[in-house]
Structures are given as structure tokens and as C-alpha cells.
Amino acid sequence: MVKEGPRWKYSTVQTVIRYSIMTKFRDVCDACYKEEEAQYDKVYAYIRKKINRTAPMMQVVKDTGVEETLIIKFVRAGKLARFPNLGIPCERCGANIKSGRLCGKCGDSLRSDLQAFENEEKRLTEIQGNDKKNTYYMKEDQNG
């Protein structure tokens, strides 16, 4: 009877570990993955209809009952990337994009800001170097 207890505990832990291991391909357990796939099938069936192909994100969420974050996850994975009104919000301005984290306008703005910062940093470094060049030192006379 004592031997049954530890084996049962080990078996349960082993089962939990087996079903909840997350790989580089999935970020959820098998049960959650199956649930997400069922939700994807629901969204895809809705979007596949001709009248719903241009439905905005909020309309799809409202009509299917699938969370917006999950639909965004599907778009990021490339499963729903071909539908025009389903997109990922830009992390800076919120505009719809098909891939990445920033829209083109925000990416360009960020690049120009970074370039301006690097130029200013370079200018400050040169100024500090020039201050050392233009400093004069006088040696005191030993006589006076």
C-alpha cells in the first residue's frame, strides 16, 4: 500500500509534465492548443464567407466570440494574414499592419530619432575631445 502512493504521485506528475511541456513551436499545452485550433476554425469559417472577408477586427470578435488577442496571435502566425482588415496593431500608433511590430511610418520615425541621437552623441564626444586640445598649461618658474 505504501508503494502505490509514490508511484501514483510520480505517474500524475509525469502526465502533467507530458501535457504541459512547451516547445519552441507552441506556447500552450496540448489541451489549450486544441481549443485554440477550434477557435481558429471558427474565425476562419466566418472570414471565408464572401460577405465577411472585409469585416473589421471588432466585427469578427463580436460575431465569432473569439478574443481579439487570439485573432491577433493567428495573424502574427500567418494563419489569417491574407485577409485585408485583419491586422496587428502597430505598437506605437495602433495602425493595422500585416507583420512586425511597427508600421512603416513609425519605423522611419524611430530610425530618424535614433540617427539624430547618434549624431548628437558623436558631436558631444568631439566637443569633449576639442576641449582637451585647446587647454593650455603653464609651467611656473622656479625663480619666481
PDB file of C-alpha atoms in Angstrom:
ATOM      1  CA  MET A   1       0.000   0.000   0.000  1.00  0.00           C
ATOM      2  CA  VAL A   2       2.861   2.383   0.736  1.00  0.00           C
ATOM      3  CA  LYS A   3       4.447   1.669  -2.667  1.00  0.00           C
ATOM      4  CA  GLU A   4       1.253   2.633  -4.512  1.00  0.00           C
ATOM      5  CA  GLY A   5       1.298   6.210  -3.172  1.00  0.00           C
ATOM      6  CA  PRO A   6       4.652   7.379  -4.590  1.00  0.00           C
ATOM      7  CA  ARG A   7       4.100   5.618  -7.899  1.00  0.00           C
ATOM      8  CA  TRP A   8       0.706   7.258  -8.243  1.00  0.00           C
ATOM      9  CA  LYS A   9       2.187  10.677  -7.464  1.00  0.00           C
ATOM     10  CA  TYR A  10       5.014  10.118  -9.936  1.00  0.00           C
ATOM     11  CA  SER A  11       2.584   8.986 -12.607  1.00  0.00           C
ATOM     12  CA  THR A  12       0.397  12.074 -12.108  1.00  0.00           C
ATOM     13  CA  VAL A  13       3.370  14.432 -12.211  1.00  0.00           C
ATOM     14  CA  GLN A  14       4.686  12.679 -15.294  1.00  0.00           C
ATOM     15  CA  THR A  15       1.308  13.053 -17.011  1.00  0.00           C
ATOM     16  CA  VAL A  16       1.095  16.738 -16.130  1.00  0.00           C
ATOM     17  CA  ILE A  17       4.631  17.343 -17.381  1.00  0.00           C
ATOM     18  CA  ARG A  18       3.980  15.419 -20.579  1.00  0.00           C
ATOM     19  CA  TYR A  19       0.920  17.514 -21.449  1.00  0.00           C
ATOM     20  CA  SER A  20       2.246  20.902 -20.365  1.00  0.00           C
ATOM     21  CA  ILE A  21       5.705  20.933 -21.927  1.00  0.00           C
ATOM     22  CA  MET A  22       6.002  23.987 -24.132  1.00  0.00           C
ATOM     23  CA  THR A  23       8.184  23.720 -27.185  1.00  0.00           C
ATOM     24  CA  LYS A  24       9.605  26.356 -29.479  1.00  0.00           C
ATOM     25  CA  PHE A  25       6.721  25.633 -31.825  1.00  0.00           C
ATOM     26  CA  ARG A  26       3.879  26.054 -29.309  1.00  0.00           C
ATOM     27  CA  ASP A  27       3.422  28.328 -26.353  1.00  0.00           C
ATOM     28  CA  VAL A  28       0.497  26.416 -24.835  1.00  0.00           C
ATOM     29  CA  CYS A  29      -0.232  22.884 -23.668  1.00  0.00           C
ATOM     30  CA  ASP A  30      -1.920  20.298 -25.905  1.00  0.00           C
ATOM     31  CA  ALA A  31      -5.394  20.885 -24.480  1.00  0.00           C
ATOM     32  CA  CYS A  32      -5.146  24.650 -24.936  1.00  0.00           C
ATOM     33  CA  TYR A  33      -3.689  24.167 -28.406  1.00  0.00           C
ATOM     34  CA  LYS A  34      -6.715  22.090 -29.432  1.00  0.00           C
ATOM     35  CA  GLU A  35      -9.014  24.764 -28.008  1.00  0.00           C
ATOM     36  CA  GLU A  36      -7.137  27.488 -29.909  1.00  0.00           C
ATOM     37  CA  GLU A  37      -7.378  25.459 -33.121  1.00  0.00           C
ATOM     38  CA  ALA A  38     -11.153  25.132 -32.628  1.00  0.00           C
ATOM     39  CA  GLN A  39     -11.335  28.914 -32.178  1.00  0.00           C
ATOM     40  CA  TYR A  40      -9.216  29.382 -35.320  1.00  0.00           C
ATOM     41  CA  ASP A  41     -11.565  27.125 -37.294  1.00  0.00           C
ATOM     42  CA  LYS A  42     -14.496  29.245 -36.112  1.00  0.00           C
ATOM     43  CA  VAL A  43     -12.800  32.504 -37.187  1.00  0.00           C
ATOM     44  CA  TYR A  44     -11.610  31.060 -40.495  1.00  0.00           C
ATOM     45  CA  ALA A  45     -15.071  29.709 -41.340  1.00  0.00           C
ATOM     46  CA  TYR A  46     -16.531  33.154 -40.617  1.00  0.00           C
ATOM     47  CA  ILE A  47     -13.914  35.053 -42.649  1.00  0.00           C
ATOM     48  CA  ARG A  48     -14.062  32.628 -45.575  1.00  0.00           C
ATOM     49  CA  LYS A  49     -17.607  33.689 -46.395  1.00  0.00           C
ATOM     50  CA  LYS A  50     -17.559  36.266 -49.175  1.00  0.00           C
ATOM     51  CA  ILE A  51     -19.588  38.877 -47.294  1.00  0.00           C
ATOM     52  CA  ASN A  52     -17.301  38.658 -44.243  1.00  0.00           C
ATOM     53  CA  ARG A  53     -13.898  38.845 -45.971  1.00  0.00           C
ATOM     54  CA  THR A  54     -13.565  42.566 -45.398  1.00  0.00           C
ATOM     55  CA  ALA A  55     -15.027  42.549 -41.892  1.00  0.00           C
ATOM     56  CA  PRO A  56     -13.027  44.643 -39.420  1.00  0.00           C
ATOM     57  CA  MET A  57     -11.432  43.040 -36.371  1.00  0.00           C
ATOM     58  CA  MET A  58     -14.129  44.157 -33.922  1.00  0.00           C
ATOM     59  CA  GLN A  59     -16.878  42.723 -36.124  1.00  0.00           C
ATOM     60  CA  VAL A  60     -15.102  39.351 -36.267  1.00  0.00           C
ATOM     61  CA  VAL A  61     -14.650  39.371 -32.482  1.00  0.00           C
ATOM     62  CA  LYS A  62     -18.309  40.256 -31.940  1.00  0.00           C
ATOM     63  CA  ASP A  63     -19.702  37.695 -34.390  1.00  0.00           C
ATOM     64  CA  THR A  64     -17.435  34.752 -33.520  1.00  0.00           C
ATOM     65  CA  GLY A  65     -16.936  35.308 -29.796  1.00  0.00           C
ATOM     66  CA  VAL A  66     -13.182  34.740 -30.156  1.00  0.00           C
ATOM     67  CA  GLU A  67     -10.935  37.103 -28.197  1.00  0.00           C
ATOM     68  CA  GLU A  68      -9.123  39.828 -30.133  1.00  0.00           C
ATOM     69  CA  THR A  69      -5.746  38.808 -28.682  1.00  0.00           C
ATOM     70  CA  LEU A  70      -6.204  35.287 -30.029  1.00  0.00           C
ATOM     71  CA  ILE A  71      -7.104  36.581 -33.504  1.00  0.00           C
ATOM     72  CA  ILE A  72      -4.014  38.812 -33.391  1.00  0.00           C
ATOM     73  CA  LYS A  73      -1.976  35.726 -32.475  1.00  0.00           C
ATOM     74  CA  PHE A  74      -3.352  33.947 -35.565  1.00  0.00           C
ATOM     75  CA  VAL A  75      -2.458  36.916 -37.774  1.00  0.00           C
ATOM     76  CA  ARG A  76       1.080  37.054 -36.305  1.00  0.00           C
ATOM     77  CA  ALA A  77       1.467  33.343 -37.018  1.00  0.00           C
ATOM     78  CA  GLY A  78       0.460  33.979 -40.636  1.00  0.00           C
ATOM     79  CA  LYS A  79      -2.731  31.941 -40.483  1.00  0.00           C
ATOM     80  CA  LEU A  80      -5.028  34.895 -41.220  1.00  0.00           C
ATOM     81  CA  ALA A  81      -2.561  37.249 -42.895  1.00  0.00           C
ATOM     82  CA  ARG A  82      -4.270  37.284 -46.297  1.00  0.00           C
ATOM     83  CA  PHE A  83      -7.464  38.971 -45.103  1.00  0.00           C
ATOM     84  CA  PRO A  84      -7.256  42.749 -45.605  1.00  0.00           C
ATOM     85  CA  ASN A  85      -8.941  44.100 -42.472  1.00  0.00           C
ATOM     86  CA  LEU A  86      -7.400  41.678 -40.011  1.00  0.00           C
ATOM     87  CA  GLY A  87      -4.085  43.018 -38.901  1.00  0.00           C
ATOM     88  CA  ILE A  88      -1.776  43.528 -35.986  1.00  0.00           C
ATOM     89  CA  PRO A  89      -1.918  46.930 -34.310  1.00  0.00           C
ATOM     90  CA  CYS A  90       1.282  48.972 -34.528  1.00  0.00           C
ATOM     91  CA  GLU A  91       2.771  49.161 -31.044  1.00  0.00           C
ATOM     92  CA  ARG A  92       3.313  52.905 -31.357  1.00  0.00           C
ATOM     93  CA  CYS A  93       0.309  54.374 -33.204  1.00  0.00           C
ATOM     94  CA  GLY A  94      -2.171  51.482 -33.369  1.00  0.00           C
ATOM     95  CA  ALA A  95      -2.476  51.353 -37.185  1.00  0.00           C
ATOM     96  CA  ASN A  96      -3.193  47.952 -38.753  1.00  0.00           C
ATOM     97  CA  ILE A  97      -0.114  46.178 -40.110  1.00  0.00           C
ATOM     98  CA  LYS A  98       0.380  42.699 -41.545  1.00  0.00           C
ATOM     99  CA  SER A  99       3.662  41.788 -39.862  1.00  0.00           C
ATOM    100  CA  GLY A 100       6.263  43.114 -37.481  1.00  0.00           C
ATOM    101  CA  ARG A 101       5.748  45.405 -34.525  1.00  0.00           C
ATOM    102  CA  LEU A 102       5.766  48.888 -36.089  1.00  0.00           C
ATOM    103  CA  CYS A 103       4.180  50.364 -39.201  1.00  0.00           C
ATOM    104  CA  GLY A 104       6.444  51.871 -41.860  1.00  0.00           C
ATOM    105  CA  LYS A 105       5.796  55.451 -40.743  1.00  0.00           C
ATOM    106  CA  CYS A 106       6.648  54.722 -37.098  1.00  0.00           C
ATOM    107  CA  GLY A 107       9.676  52.649 -38.113  1.00  0.00           C
ATOM    108  CA  ASP A 108      11.023  55.519 -40.203  1.00  0.00           C
ATOM    109  CA  SER A 109      10.368  57.961 -37.372  1.00  0.00           C
ATOM    110  CA  LEU A 110      12.168  55.730 -34.893  1.00  0.00           C
ATOM    111  CA  ARG A 111      15.138  55.335 -37.263  1.00  0.00           C
ATOM    112  CA  SER A 112      15.423  59.102 -37.749  1.00  0.00           C
ATOM    113  CA  ASP A 113      15.209  59.692 -33.980  1.00  0.00           C
ATOM    114  CA  LEU A 114      17.933  57.119 -33.416  1.00  0.00           C
ATOM    115  CA  GLN A 115      20.117  58.691 -36.111  1.00  0.00           C
ATOM    116  CA  ALA A 116      19.648  62.133 -34.536  1.00  0.00           C
ATOM    117  CA  PHE A 117      20.599  60.728 -31.129  1.00  0.00           C
ATOM    118  CA  GLU A 118      23.737  59.080 -32.543  1.00  0.00           C
ATOM    119  CA  ASN A 119      24.735  62.315 -34.318  1.00  0.00           C
ATOM    120  CA  GLU A 120      24.282  64.316 -31.110  1.00  0.00           C
ATOM    121  CA  GLU A 121      26.309  61.766 -29.150  1.00  0.00           C
ATOM    122  CA  LYS A 122      29.089  61.953 -31.752  1.00  0.00           C
ATOM    123  CA  ARG A 123      29.033  65.776 -31.620  1.00  0.00           C
ATOM    124  CA  LEU A 124      29.308  65.773 -27.810  1.00  0.00           C
ATOM    125  CA  THR A 125      32.234  63.346 -27.965  1.00  0.00           C
ATOM    126  CA  GLU A 126      34.020  65.627 -30.447  1.00  0.00           C
ATOM    127  CA  ILE A 127      33.396  68.679 -28.261  1.00  0.00           C
ATOM    128  CA  GLN A 128      34.879  66.914 -25.246  1.00  0.00           C
ATOM    129  CA  GLY A 129      37.923  65.956 -27.334  1.00  0.00           C
ATOM    130  CA  ASN A 130      38.331  69.528 -28.584  1.00  0.00           C
ATOM    131  CA  ASP A 131      38.256  70.930 -25.040  1.00  0.00           C
ATOM    132  CA  LYS A 132      41.309  68.882 -24.173  1.00  0.00           C
ATOM    133  CA  LYS A 133      43.162  70.089 -27.299  1.00  0.00           C
ATOM    134  CA  ASN A 134      42.533  73.769 -26.587  1.00  0.00           C
ATOM    135  CA  THR A 135      43.588  73.703 -22.951  1.00  0.00           C
ATOM    136  CA  TYR A 136      46.876  75.442 -22.240  1.00  0.00           C
ATOM    137  CA  TYR A 137      49.030  74.617 -19.270  1.00  0.00           C
ATOM    138  CA  MET A 138      51.597  76.991 -17.848  1.00  0.00           C
ATOM    139  CA  LYS A 139      54.653  75.899 -16.062  1.00  0.00           C
ATOM    140  CA  GLU A 140      55.590  78.011 -13.083  1.00  0.00           C
ATOM    141  CA  ASP A 141      59.050  79.456 -12.989  1.00  0.00           C
ATOM    142  CA  GLN A 142      61.186  78.050 -10.280  1.00  0.00           C
ATOM    143  CA  ASN A 143      62.662  81.517  -9.719  1.00  0.00           C
ATOM    144  CA  GLY A 144      59.604  83.404  -9.137  1.00  0.00           C
TER     145      GLY A 144
END
